[in-house]
Short mmCIF file of C-alpha atoms in Angstrom, two decimals:
data_model
loop_
_atom_site.label_atom_id
_atom_site.label_comp_id
_atom_site.label_asym_id
_atom_site.label_seq_id
_atom_site.Cartn_x
_atom_site.Cartn_y
_atom_site.Cartn_z
CA MET A 64 4.56 34.69 -5.45
CA ILE A 65 5.55 31.04 -4.78
CA GLN A 66 3.60 31.02 -1.47
CA VAL A 67 0.54 32.84 -2.83
CA PHE A 68 0.18 30.77 -6.01
CA PRO A 69 -0.97 27.44 -4.50
CA LEU A 70 -3.56 29.17 -2.31
CA ALA A 71 -4.81 31.15 -5.33
CA VAL A 72 -5.09 28.04 -7.53
CA PHE A 73 -6.80 26.07 -4.77
CA SER A 74 -9.31 28.89 -4.18
CA VAL A 75 -10.05 29.22 -7.89
CA MET A 76 -10.50 25.47 -8.16
CA PHE A 77 -12.86 25.40 -5.19
CA ILE A 78 -14.92 28.32 -6.56
CA LEU A 79 -15.18 26.69 -10.01
CA PHE A 80 -16.36 23.32 -8.67
CA PHE A 81 -18.71 25.11 -6.30
CA GLY A 82 -20.03 27.08 -9.28
CA GLU A 83 -20.62 23.79 -11.09
CA LEU A 84 -22.74 22.56 -8.17
CA ILE A 85 -24.78 25.78 -8.11
CA PHE A 86 -25.56 25.55 -11.84
CA ILE A 87 -26.45 21.85 -11.53
CA LEU A 88 -28.93 22.81 -8.81
CA LEU A 89 -30.24 25.62 -11.02
CA LYS A 90 -30.70 23.00 -13.78
CA LYS A 91 -28.35 24.72 -16.23
CA PRO A 92 -26.18 21.75 -17.33
CA GLY A 93 -24.39 23.62 -20.12
CA ILE A 94 -22.96 26.29 -17.79
CA ALA A 95 -22.21 23.64 -15.12
CA LYS A 96 -20.20 21.69 -17.70
CA GLY A 97 -18.20 24.83 -18.49
CA PHE A 98 -17.40 25.34 -14.81
CA ASN A 99 -16.39 21.69 -14.55
CA ILE A 100 -13.94 21.98 -17.46
CA LEU A 101 -12.45 25.18 -16.00
CA GLY A 102 -12.13 23.39 -12.64
CA ILE A 103 -10.21 20.57 -14.28
CA VAL A 104 -7.92 23.11 -15.99
CA ALA A 105 -7.30 24.82 -12.62
CA CYS A 106 -6.51 21.42 -11.14
CA LEU A 107 -4.04 20.70 -13.93
CA THR A 108 -2.37 24.08 -13.32
CA GLY A 109 -1.91 23.17 -9.67
CA LEU A 110 -0.43 19.81 -10.63
CA ILE A 111 2.01 21.39 -13.09
CA TYR A 112 3.05 23.79 -10.29
CA ILE A 113 3.68 20.85 -7.91
CA VAL A 114 5.74 18.95 -10.50
CA ILE A 115 7.82 22.02 -11.46
CA ILE A 116 8.56 23.08 -7.89
CA THR A 117 9.24 19.64 -6.41
CA LYS A 118 10.64 17.95 -9.53
CA ARG A 119 8.58 14.86 -8.75
CA PRO A 120 4.94 13.76 -9.13
CA PRO A 121 2.40 14.50 -6.36
CA LEU A 122 3.00 12.04 -3.54
CA PHE A 123 1.75 12.79 -0.10
CA GLY A 124 0.02 15.30 2.16
CA ALA A 125 -3.45 16.82 1.93
CA PHE A 126 -2.50 19.64 -0.45
CA GLU A 127 -0.86 17.46 -3.10
CA ALA A 128 -3.49 14.74 -2.61
CA SER A 129 -6.49 17.06 -3.07
CA PHE A 130 -5.21 18.37 -6.43
CA TYR A 131 -4.23 14.98 -7.77
CA ILE A 132 -7.26 12.99 -6.59
CA VAL A 133 -9.75 15.62 -7.77
CA PHE A 134 -8.01 15.86 -11.16
CA ILE A 135 -8.07 12.08 -11.78
CA LEU A 136 -11.58 11.78 -10.35
CA ALA A 137 -12.97 14.60 -12.50
CA LEU A 138 -11.43 12.96 -15.59
CA LEU A 139 -12.90 9.57 -14.64
CA VAL A 140 -16.36 11.09 -14.15
CA LYS A 141 -16.06 12.79 -17.54
CA THR A 142 -14.83 9.79 -19.50
CA SER A 143 -16.83 7.03 -17.81
CA ARG A 144 -19.16 5.10 -20.13
CA GLU A 145 -21.72 4.68 -17.37
CA LYS A 146 -22.74 8.20 -16.43
CA SER A 147 -23.10 9.09 -12.78
CA LEU A 148 -25.46 11.74 -11.47
CA PRO A 149 -23.67 15.10 -11.92
CA LEU A 150 -25.02 16.30 -8.58
CA VAL A 151 -23.47 13.35 -6.69
CA ALA A 152 -20.12 13.72 -8.51
CA SER A 153 -20.04 17.44 -7.84
CA ILE A 154 -20.80 17.03 -4.12
CA ILE A 155 -18.12 14.33 -3.68
CA ILE A 156 -15.49 16.46 -5.48
CA LEU A 157 -16.33 19.42 -3.24
CA LEU A 158 -16.17 17.22 -0.15
CA ILE A 159 -12.69 16.01 -1.14
CA LEU A 160 -11.58 19.62 -1.61
CA ALA A 161 -13.13 20.47 1.74
CA LEU A 162 -10.88 17.88 3.41
CA GLN A 163 -7.98 20.23 2.64
CA ILE A 164 -9.64 23.20 4.38
CA GLY A 165 -7.95 24.00 7.69
CA LYS A 166 -4.79 22.20 6.67
CA PRO A 167 -1.70 24.16 5.54
CA ILE A 168 -1.65 24.80 1.79
CA VAL A 169 1.98 23.77 1.41
CA LEU A 170 3.94 21.15 -0.44
CA ASN A 171 4.97 18.05 1.45
CA ASP A 172 8.46 17.94 3.03
CA ASP A 173 10.87 16.81 0.36
CA TYR A 174 12.12 13.63 2.08
CA TYR A 175 15.39 12.33 0.70
CA MET A 176 13.89 8.97 -0.28
CA TYR A 177 11.48 10.63 -2.72
CA ASP A 178 14.03 10.22 -5.50
CA ASN A 179 13.49 6.47 -5.46
CA ILE A 180 11.19 5.10 -8.15
CA TRP A 181 9.46 2.57 -5.84
CA VAL A 182 8.77 5.23 -3.23
CA MET A 183 7.31 7.54 -5.88
CA LEU A 184 5.16 4.78 -7.37
CA PHE A 185 3.92 3.70 -3.94
CA PHE A 186 2.68 7.15 -2.94
CA ASN A 187 1.54 8.37 -6.34
CA LEU A 188 -0.43 5.24 -7.25
CA ARG A 189 -2.04 5.21 -3.83
CA LEU A 190 -3.49 8.66 -4.56
CA MET A 191 -4.58 7.51 -8.00
CA SER A 192 -6.32 4.44 -6.59
CA ALA A 193 -8.19 6.67 -4.13
CA ALA A 194 -9.59 8.56 -7.14
CA PHE A 195 -10.80 5.26 -8.67
CA PHE A 196 -12.39 4.17 -5.38
CA ALA A 197 -14.03 7.59 -5.06
CA HIS A 198 -15.40 7.21 -8.59
CA ALA A 199 -16.85 3.81 -7.68
CA MET A 200 -18.41 5.50 -4.66
CA ILE A 201 -19.98 8.18 -6.89
CA LEU A 202 -21.38 5.49 -9.19
CA CYS A 203 -22.76 3.48 -6.26
CA LEU A 204 -24.40 6.55 -4.75
CA SER A 205 -25.78 7.58 -8.14
CA TYR A 206 -27.30 4.16 -8.77
CA PHE A 207 -28.91 4.22 -5.39
CA PHE A 208 -31.25 6.86 -6.79
CA VAL A 209 -31.70 5.18 -10.18
CA LYS A 210 -34.62 2.95 -11.16
CA LYS A 211 -34.27 -0.71 -10.11
CA ASP A 212 -34.20 -2.28 -13.61
CA GLU A 213 -31.19 -0.15 -14.58
CA ASN A 214 -29.43 -0.93 -11.35
CA ASP A 215 -27.84 -4.30 -12.21
CA SER A 216 -25.70 -3.25 -15.15
CA ALA A 217 -24.91 -0.01 -13.39
CA SER A 218 -23.67 -1.69 -10.23
CA ARG A 219 -21.56 -4.01 -12.42
CA THR A 220 -19.81 -0.92 -13.78
CA ALA A 221 -19.25 0.37 -10.25
CA ARG A 222 -17.72 -3.01 -9.37
CA LEU A 223 -15.40 -2.75 -12.40
CA TYR A 224 -14.19 0.68 -11.25
CA LEU A 225 -13.68 -0.74 -7.80
CA LEU A 226 -11.56 -3.51 -9.33
CA SER A 227 -9.66 -0.96 -11.46
CA GLY A 228 -8.90 0.94 -8.27
CA THR A 229 -7.70 -2.32 -6.73
CA PHE A 230 -5.43 -2.90 -9.71
CA VAL A 231 -3.82 0.53 -9.25
CA TYR A 232 -3.77 0.06 -5.48
CA LEU A 233 -2.03 -3.32 -5.72
CA CYS A 234 0.57 -1.82 -8.08
CA SER A 235 1.17 0.79 -5.38
CA GLU A 236 1.37 -1.89 -2.67
CA TRP A 237 3.74 -3.99 -4.76
CA SER A 238 6.07 -0.99 -5.11
CA GLY A 239 5.65 -0.31 -1.40
CA SER A 240 6.61 -3.89 -0.56
CA LEU A 241 9.75 -3.53 -2.63
CA TRP A 242 10.52 -0.24 -0.88
CA CYS A 243 10.02 -1.98 2.48
CA LEU A 244 12.32 -4.82 1.40
CA ASN A 245 15.03 -2.36 0.36
CA TRP A 246 14.63 -0.30 3.53
CA PHE A 247 13.96 -2.85 6.27
CA GLY A 248 14.99 -6.14 4.68
CA GLU A 249 11.42 -7.53 4.65
CA SER A 250 8.54 -7.16 2.23
CA TRP A 251 6.10 -6.17 4.97
CA LEU A 252 6.15 -5.20 8.63
CA TRP A 253 3.61 -5.24 11.44
CA SER A 254 2.55 -1.60 11.69
CA HIS A 255 -0.61 0.50 11.67
CA GLY A 256 0.23 1.42 8.08
CA PHE A 257 0.14 -2.26 7.14
CA PHE A 258 -3.17 -2.78 8.94
CA LYS A 259 -4.76 0.19 7.17
CA ALA A 260 -3.46 -0.94 3.78
CA SER A 261 -4.77 -4.49 4.34
CA MET A 262 -8.09 -3.15 5.57
CA LEU A 263 -8.61 -1.20 2.36
CA PHE A 264 -7.93 -4.31 0.29
CA LEU A 265 -10.34 -6.35 2.41
CA LEU A 266 -13.04 -3.67 2.07
CA VAL A 267 -12.84 -4.07 -1.72
CA MET A 268 -12.99 -7.84 -1.29
CA LEU A 269 -16.06 -7.40 0.91
CA ALA A 270 -17.83 -5.33 -1.76
CA CYS A 271 -17.01 -8.00 -4.36
CA HIS A 272 -18.14 -10.93 -2.20
CA MET A 273 -21.71 -9.97 -1.35
CA PRO A 274 -23.89 -13.04 -0.78
CA PRO A 275 -26.75 -13.06 -3.33
CA ALA A 276 -29.38 -12.61 -0.61
CA LEU A 277 -27.70 -9.48 0.71
CA GLY A 278 -26.81 -8.28 -2.80
CA LYS A 279 -30.49 -7.50 -3.41
CA ASP A 280 -30.38 -4.88 -0.69
CA ASN A 281 -29.64 -1.63 -2.52
CA LEU A 282 -28.62 0.26 0.58
CA LEU A 283 -26.16 -2.40 1.68
CA LYS A 284 -24.73 -2.60 -1.85
CA THR A 285 -24.25 1.17 -1.87
CA ILE A 286 -22.58 1.14 1.53
CA THR A 287 -20.12 -1.68 0.73
CA GLY A 288 -19.34 -0.13 -2.67
CA SER A 289 -18.67 3.26 -1.09
CA LEU A 290 -16.61 2.07 1.88
CA PRO A 291 -13.29 1.61 0.02
CA GLY A 292 -13.54 5.19 -1.31
CA CYS A 293 -14.34 6.63 2.12
CA PHE A 294 -11.58 4.62 3.79
CA ALA A 295 -8.95 5.48 1.14
CA LEU A 296 -9.72 9.19 1.53
CA TRP A 297 -9.59 8.94 5.32
CA MET A 298 -6.26 7.10 5.09
CA ILE A 299 -4.76 9.78 2.85
CA PHE A 300 -6.13 12.92 4.49
CA PHE A 301 -6.03 11.89 8.14
CA HIS A 302 -3.07 9.48 8.23
CA MET B 1376 -19.03 -29.03 5.21
CA ILE B 1377 -16.99 -28.20 2.09
CA GLN B 1378 -20.09 -26.54 0.68
CA LYS B 1379 -20.26 -24.26 3.69
CA LEU B 1380 -16.54 -23.52 3.82
CA SER B 1381 -16.50 -22.61 0.13
CA SER B 1382 -19.57 -20.38 0.27
CA ILE B 1383 -19.57 -16.68 -0.50
CA LYS B 1384 -21.60 -16.11 2.66
CA PHE B 1385 -18.79 -17.58 4.74
CA ALA B 1386 -16.26 -15.40 2.89
CA PHE B 1387 -18.37 -12.29 3.50
CA TYR B 1388 -18.73 -12.74 7.26
CA ASN B 1389 -15.13 -13.84 7.69
CA LEU B 1390 -14.00 -10.71 5.81
CA ILE B 1391 -16.06 -8.55 8.17
CA PHE B 1392 -14.42 -10.27 11.14
CA MET B 1393 -10.96 -9.80 9.63
CA ILE B 1394 -11.63 -6.11 8.92
CA PHE B 1395 -12.69 -5.73 12.54
CA LEU B 1396 -9.46 -7.40 13.72
CA LEU B 1397 -7.32 -5.19 11.49
CA GLY B 1398 -9.16 -2.14 12.80
CA THR B 1399 -8.40 -3.32 16.32
CA GLY B 1400 -4.79 -3.80 15.18
CA ILE B 1401 -4.58 -0.09 14.21
CA TYR B 1402 -5.67 0.83 17.73
CA LEU B 1403 -3.44 -1.75 19.46
CA SER B 1404 -0.36 -0.78 17.43
CA ARG B 1405 -0.64 2.75 18.80
CA LEU B 1406 -1.21 1.49 22.34
CA TYR B 1407 1.58 -1.13 22.44
CA LYS B 1408 4.22 0.45 20.22
CA SER B 1409 7.19 -1.40 21.71
CA ASP B 1410 5.49 -4.81 21.44
CA PHE B 1411 4.79 -4.23 17.76
CA LYS B 1412 8.36 -3.04 17.23
CA MET B 1413 9.56 -6.24 18.85
CA MET B 1414 7.22 -8.24 16.61
CA ASN B 1415 9.23 -7.05 13.61
CA GLU B 1416 12.62 -7.59 15.19
CA ILE B 1417 12.46 -11.11 16.62
CA HIS B 1418 11.11 -14.45 15.44
CA ILE B 1419 7.34 -14.66 15.83
CA PHE B 1420 7.51 -17.73 18.16
CA ASP B 1421 9.90 -15.89 20.50
CA TRP B 1422 7.61 -12.86 20.41
CA PHE B 1423 4.68 -15.12 21.19
CA SER B 1424 6.17 -16.59 24.36
CA GLY B 1425 7.63 -13.27 25.52
CA THR B 1426 4.43 -11.27 25.04
CA TRP B 1427 1.99 -13.79 26.54
CA SER B 1428 3.05 -13.02 30.11
CA GLU B 1429 3.15 -9.22 29.61
CA THR B 1430 0.29 -8.39 27.24
CA PRO B 1431 -1.92 -11.45 26.62
CA VAL B 1432 -4.49 -9.31 24.79
CA LEU B 1433 -2.00 -8.90 21.92
CA VAL B 1434 -1.41 -12.62 21.67
CA ILE B 1435 -5.16 -13.32 21.64
CA TRP B 1436 -5.64 -10.68 18.95
CA PHE B 1437 -2.80 -12.16 16.93
CA VAL B 1438 -4.15 -15.73 17.19
CA LEU B 1439 -7.62 -14.57 16.11
CA LEU B 1440 -6.11 -12.73 13.13
CA CYS B 1441 -4.15 -15.82 12.10
CA CYS B 1442 -7.29 -18.00 12.44
CA SER B 1443 -9.32 -15.58 10.34
CA ALA B 1444 -6.58 -15.49 7.67
CA ALA B 1445 -6.45 -19.30 7.73
CA LEU B 1446 -10.23 -19.44 7.20
CA LEU B 1447 -9.91 -17.00 4.30
CA PHE B 1448 -7.26 -19.30 2.82
CA ILE B 1449 -9.48 -22.39 3.21
CA ASN B 1450 -12.49 -20.55 1.81
CA ALA B 1451 -10.57 -19.31 -1.24
CA LEU B 1452 -9.05 -22.76 -1.81
CA PHE B 1453 -12.34 -24.65 -1.60
CA CYS B 1454 -14.25 -22.07 -3.59
CA SER B 1455 -11.63 -22.06 -6.37
CA PHE B 1456 -11.35 -25.82 -6.68
CA THR B 1457 -14.98 -26.81 -6.21
CA LYS B 1458 -16.85 -23.94 -7.87
CA GLN B 1459 -14.75 -21.59 -9.98
CA ILE B 1460 -12.88 -24.33 -11.83
CA ASN B 1461 -16.18 -25.92 -12.83
CA ILE B 1462 -17.52 -22.60 -14.09
CA ALA B 1463 -14.32 -22.06 -16.10
CA LEU B 1464 -14.44 -25.59 -17.54
CA LYS B 1465 -18.07 -25.24 -18.55
CA SER B 1466 -17.92 -21.79 -20.12
CA LYS B 1467 -14.37 -22.04 -21.55
CA ALA B 1468 -14.32 -18.22 -21.67
CA LEU B 1469 -10.93 -16.61 -20.99
CA GLN B 1470 -12.56 -14.26 -18.48
CA LYS B 1471 -13.73 -17.18 -16.30
CA TRP B 1472 -10.31 -18.81 -16.44
CA LEU B 1473 -8.65 -15.55 -15.47
CA PHE B 1474 -11.04 -15.29 -12.54
CA PHE B 1475 -10.06 -18.78 -11.41
CA ILE B 1476 -6.30 -18.10 -11.89
CA LEU B 1477 -6.65 -14.82 -10.01
CA HIS B 1478 -8.00 -16.66 -6.98
CA CYS B 1479 -5.27 -19.32 -7.20
CA LEU B 1480 -2.58 -16.62 -7.29
CA PHE B 1481 -4.21 -14.88 -4.34
CA ILE B 1482 -4.02 -18.15 -2.39
CA ILE B 1483 -0.28 -18.39 -3.13
CA VAL B 1484 0.31 -14.73 -2.14
CA LEU B 1485 -1.60 -15.31 1.11
CA THR B 1486 0.47 -18.45 1.77
CA CYS B 1487 3.72 -16.56 1.17
CA HIS B 1488 2.57 -13.89 3.64
CA GLY B 1489 1.98 -16.56 6.25
CA LEU B 1490 5.20 -18.42 5.54
CA THR B 1491 7.39 -15.30 5.78
CA LEU B 1492 6.26 -15.13 9.40
CA VAL B 1493 7.78 -18.46 10.31
CA ILE B 1494 10.61 -19.17 7.90
CA GLY B 1495 13.87 -17.34 7.32
CA SER B 1496 16.17 -15.61 9.75
CA LYS B 1497 16.77 -12.02 10.68
CA GLU B 1498 19.21 -9.95 12.68
CA SER B 1499 18.07 -6.36 13.36
CA ASN B 1500 19.90 -3.32 14.71
CA VAL B 1501 23.37 -4.51 13.78
CA ILE B 1502 25.64 -1.55 14.44
CA LEU B 1503 29.04 -1.75 12.80
CA TYR B 1504 31.90 0.73 12.46
CA PRO B 1505 34.66 0.53 9.84
CA ASP B 1506 36.74 -2.69 10.09
CA GLU B 1507 34.16 -4.40 12.27
CA SER B 1508 32.32 -7.58 11.34
CA ILE B 1509 29.54 -9.89 12.50
CA ILE B 1510 28.82 -13.60 12.00
CA PHE B 1511 25.29 -14.35 10.75
CA ASN B 1512 23.62 -17.77 11.09
CA ASN B 1513 27.04 -19.32 11.86
CA GLN B 1514 27.52 -19.32 8.11
CA TYR B 1515 28.29 -15.85 6.89
CA LYS B 1516 30.63 -13.07 7.93
CA ILE B 1517 29.58 -9.50 7.13
CA GLU B 1518 32.38 -6.97 7.28
CA VAL B 1519 32.24 -3.20 6.96
CA ALA B 1520 35.45 -1.93 5.36
CA GLU B 1521 34.59 1.74 4.96
CA VAL B 1522 31.81 4.17 5.83
CA VAL B 1523 31.44 7.40 3.87
CA PHE B 1524 28.95 10.10 4.86
CA LYS B 1525 29.46 13.24 2.74
CA ASP B 1526 26.49 15.31 3.96
CA ASP B 1527 26.25 17.43 7.08
CA ILE B 1528 26.96 15.20 10.10
CA ASN B 1529 24.69 17.38 12.25
CA ILE B 1530 21.83 15.46 10.62
CA LEU B 1531 23.09 12.32 12.37
CA LYS B 1532 23.45 14.14 15.69
CA ALA B 1533 19.84 15.34 15.67
CA ASP B 1534 17.04 13.44 17.42
CA LYS B 1535 14.67 11.24 15.40
CA ASP B 1536 11.93 13.83 14.83
CA GLU B 1537 14.39 16.55 13.90
CA GLN B 1538 16.19 14.15 11.56
CA ARG B 1539 12.96 13.60 9.63
CA THR B 1540 12.77 17.35 8.90
CA LEU B 1541 16.45 17.69 8.11
CA MET B 1542 16.63 14.71 5.77
CA THR B 1543 15.47 16.50 2.63
CA ARG B 1544 16.71 15.83 -0.88
CA LYS B 1545 18.57 19.14 -0.69
CA ASN B 1546 20.40 18.26 2.56
CA MET B 1547 21.01 14.61 1.96
CA ASN B 1548 21.96 12.75 -1.19
CA ARG B 1549 21.23 9.07 -0.82
CA LYS B 1550 23.80 8.12 -3.46
CA HIS B 1551 26.72 10.04 -1.92
CA ASN B 1552 26.67 8.18 1.40
CA PHE B 1553 27.61 4.53 1.52
CA ALA B 1554 29.22 1.68 3.40
CA LYS B 1555 31.59 -0.71 1.68
CA ILE B 1556 30.38 -4.11 2.84
CA SER B 1557 31.87 -7.54 2.14
CA LEU B 1558 30.10 -10.83 2.56
CA PHE B 1559 32.16 -13.95 3.33
CA LYS B 1560 31.29 -17.61 3.64
CA ASP B 1561 32.40 -18.43 7.16
CA SER B 1562 32.36 -21.97 8.39
CA LYS B 1563 34.28 -23.98 10.92
CA TYR B 1564 35.18 -26.35 8.09
CA LEU B 1565 36.89 -23.55 6.18
CA THR B 1566 40.37 -22.47 7.24
CA GLU B 1567 39.86 -19.06 5.66
CA SER B 1568 36.69 -17.04 4.98
CA GLN B 1569 35.69 -17.15 1.35
CA LEU B 1570 34.68 -13.84 -0.20
CA LEU B 1571 31.25 -14.05 -1.82
CA GLU B 1572 30.33 -10.44 -2.59
CA THR B 1573 31.52 -6.87 -2.04
CA LYS B 1574 29.36 -3.82 -2.61
CA LYS B 1575 29.15 -0.11 -1.86
CA VAL B 1576 25.80 -0.26 -0.11
CA ILE B 1577 23.64 2.87 -0.14
CA MET B 1578 20.23 3.42 1.43
CA LEU B 1579 17.48 1.53 -0.45
CA ALA B 1580 20.02 -0.50 -2.44
CA PRO B 1581 21.02 -3.47 -0.27
CA LEU B 1582 23.65 -6.09 -0.87
CA ARG B 1583 22.03 -9.30 -2.10
CA TYR B 1584 23.54 -12.73 -2.37
CA CYS B 1585 21.12 -15.57 -3.22
CA SER B 1586 18.45 -15.28 -0.51
CA LEU B 1587 20.62 -13.29 1.88
CA GLN B 1588 20.25 -9.53 2.11
CA VAL B 1589 22.31 -6.95 3.98
CA THR B 1590 20.29 -3.73 4.26
CA LEU B 1591 21.63 -0.35 5.31
CA THR B 1592 18.92 1.30 7.41
CA GLY B 1593 20.88 4.35 8.57
CA PHE B 1594 24.08 6.02 9.60
CA ILE B 1595 25.03 6.72 13.21
CA ILE B 1596 27.68 8.78 14.90
CA LYS B 1597 29.37 7.95 18.21
CA ASP B 1598 32.44 9.70 19.63
CA GLY B 1599 33.03 11.33 16.26
CA LYS B 1600 33.11 7.96 14.52
CA ILE B 1601 30.55 7.21 11.82
CA GLY B 1602 29.04 3.75 11.68
CA VAL B 1603 26.10 2.01 10.05
CA ASN B 1604 22.93 0.36 11.23
CA LEU B 1605 22.23 -2.86 9.32
CA ILE B 1606 19.51 -5.46 9.06
CA ILE B 1607 20.57 -8.88 7.85
CA THR B 1608 17.87 -11.18 6.52
CA LYS B 1609 17.70 -14.51 4.79
CA ASN B 1610 14.44 -15.40 3.12
CA ILE B 1611 14.15 -17.84 0.25
CA LEU B 1612 10.61 -16.70 -0.60
CA ASN B 1613 11.24 -13.06 -1.57
CA THR B 1614 11.80 -13.48 -5.32
CA PHE B 1615 8.98 -16.01 -5.63
CA PHE B 1616 6.61 -13.79 -3.61
CA PHE B 1617 7.26 -10.68 -5.71
CA THR B 1618 6.91 -12.63 -8.97
CA ILE B 1619 3.60 -14.24 -8.00
CA TYR B 1620 2.31 -10.95 -6.59
CA ALA B 1621 3.16 -9.17 -9.87
CA LEU B 1622 1.53 -11.97 -11.85
CA MET B 1623 -1.63 -11.66 -9.75
CA ILE B 1624 -1.78 -7.94 -10.51
CA LEU B 1625 -1.29 -8.60 -14.23
CA VAL B 1626 -4.06 -11.21 -14.28
CA LEU B 1627 -6.36 -8.80 -12.45
CA GLY B 1628 -5.53 -6.11 -15.03
CA LEU B 1629 -6.32 -8.46 -17.90
CA TYR B 1630 -9.56 -9.57 -16.24
CA ILE B 1631 -10.65 -5.93 -15.81
CA PHE B 1632 -9.74 -5.13 -19.42
CA LEU B 1633 -11.83 -8.01 -20.73
CA SER B 1634 -14.68 -7.21 -18.35
CA PHE B 1635 -14.84 -3.61 -19.59
CA ARG B 1636 -15.01 -4.89 -23.17
CA ASN B 1637 -17.54 -7.56 -22.33
CA PRO B 1638 -19.37 -6.49 -19.17
CA LYS B 1639 -21.61 -9.60 -19.11
#
């Protein structure tokens, strides 16, 4: 039962979000919305399972990450004031779930340091920030297809979600620095993990420091706004 | 010149260059694992001279990264104090001031990052068994009085990869295993060492005394005797760095909150 359950929940979740996409394409928004809500509920079920079995929040590994990121992302898409295109959101959510395909549907090894608050905050907030960056990516991609006069305020909202993701990400990094200090005696070390973490921060900075001349280029704006989301997901699923 | 150095265009292209260097760093850190390990264990100037003859490409990469970071620092400094402060003064809106403060705090965090490279002292891989001690910086004596490891000692006998799998919360309780460590002031002017601090040190809970930190990184076993692996560091910036870093995050949070309420 314990082994079958996560696979069953993951499959149900995938089918529900896939169903949402189908009904969006069939232009039946009401039914698509229903599938979306059921998908979120399935996601929540998976999260409750992870918390009960491991006695900790989701932290690491593709399986835990896919449930947590999709759950937060789906909530962000639902509650966001600036609405993204449902088709874009649905495709991105399915792509994130697809990143789990081929990987073992198991919980992450329960490393003995996972009882430490700073370790938990570091990993958990990193996943949460990835959801925020992915949401900014959805908004950027959505606005790419929106009329030009609506684009300015819309891209401002995407920037705010990018900054919100940075806020969560920096909280994670702050906890991680404290973990590093308690483990290795220094707040940071030269490692590929450090380079990746810094790169993600710089990618956000890049998106927020577009020269006005380049900022008029919609494609470039979409690419720079989407890069942090892509990179965060790559870092989590292929680290 | 200042106009150019403070421009957003300069920031943008410098950021691209820095991202490229960090990307290269990911690749290089996999290729030259031991050099990067050494980078964390010895002083950066010693690493510099030692690595130049063996792997000059790493030194060149490192110098370029430092230059790019220095340019980012200059850009942020000039931009904050020639442009952002004027915008804040003119508009008087809290949001603009927060934006300016955010950049100032970022400059301090970046400076701390740079300074931690060159200041402070560190002694890595200090292996001590019960009743053994070490002198650090000719100033302090660190003595291990007792080592207690209550979990299965086969975990310590396993190789590194196997250890990672064995070290689960079920097999190993961080709080049960400790080393009783004492820190003494040790100077040639003192006839007797002066006890400063004693603590049962567990993993992730080091002994701290002012800016000195004794960190337990692991337990080891040799000839049936259990010892500890320690890292001793002295860095006066740690508390300041973490406080400013936290403040920067708080200011960013407040800025985002206000921006959501007033998007313009």
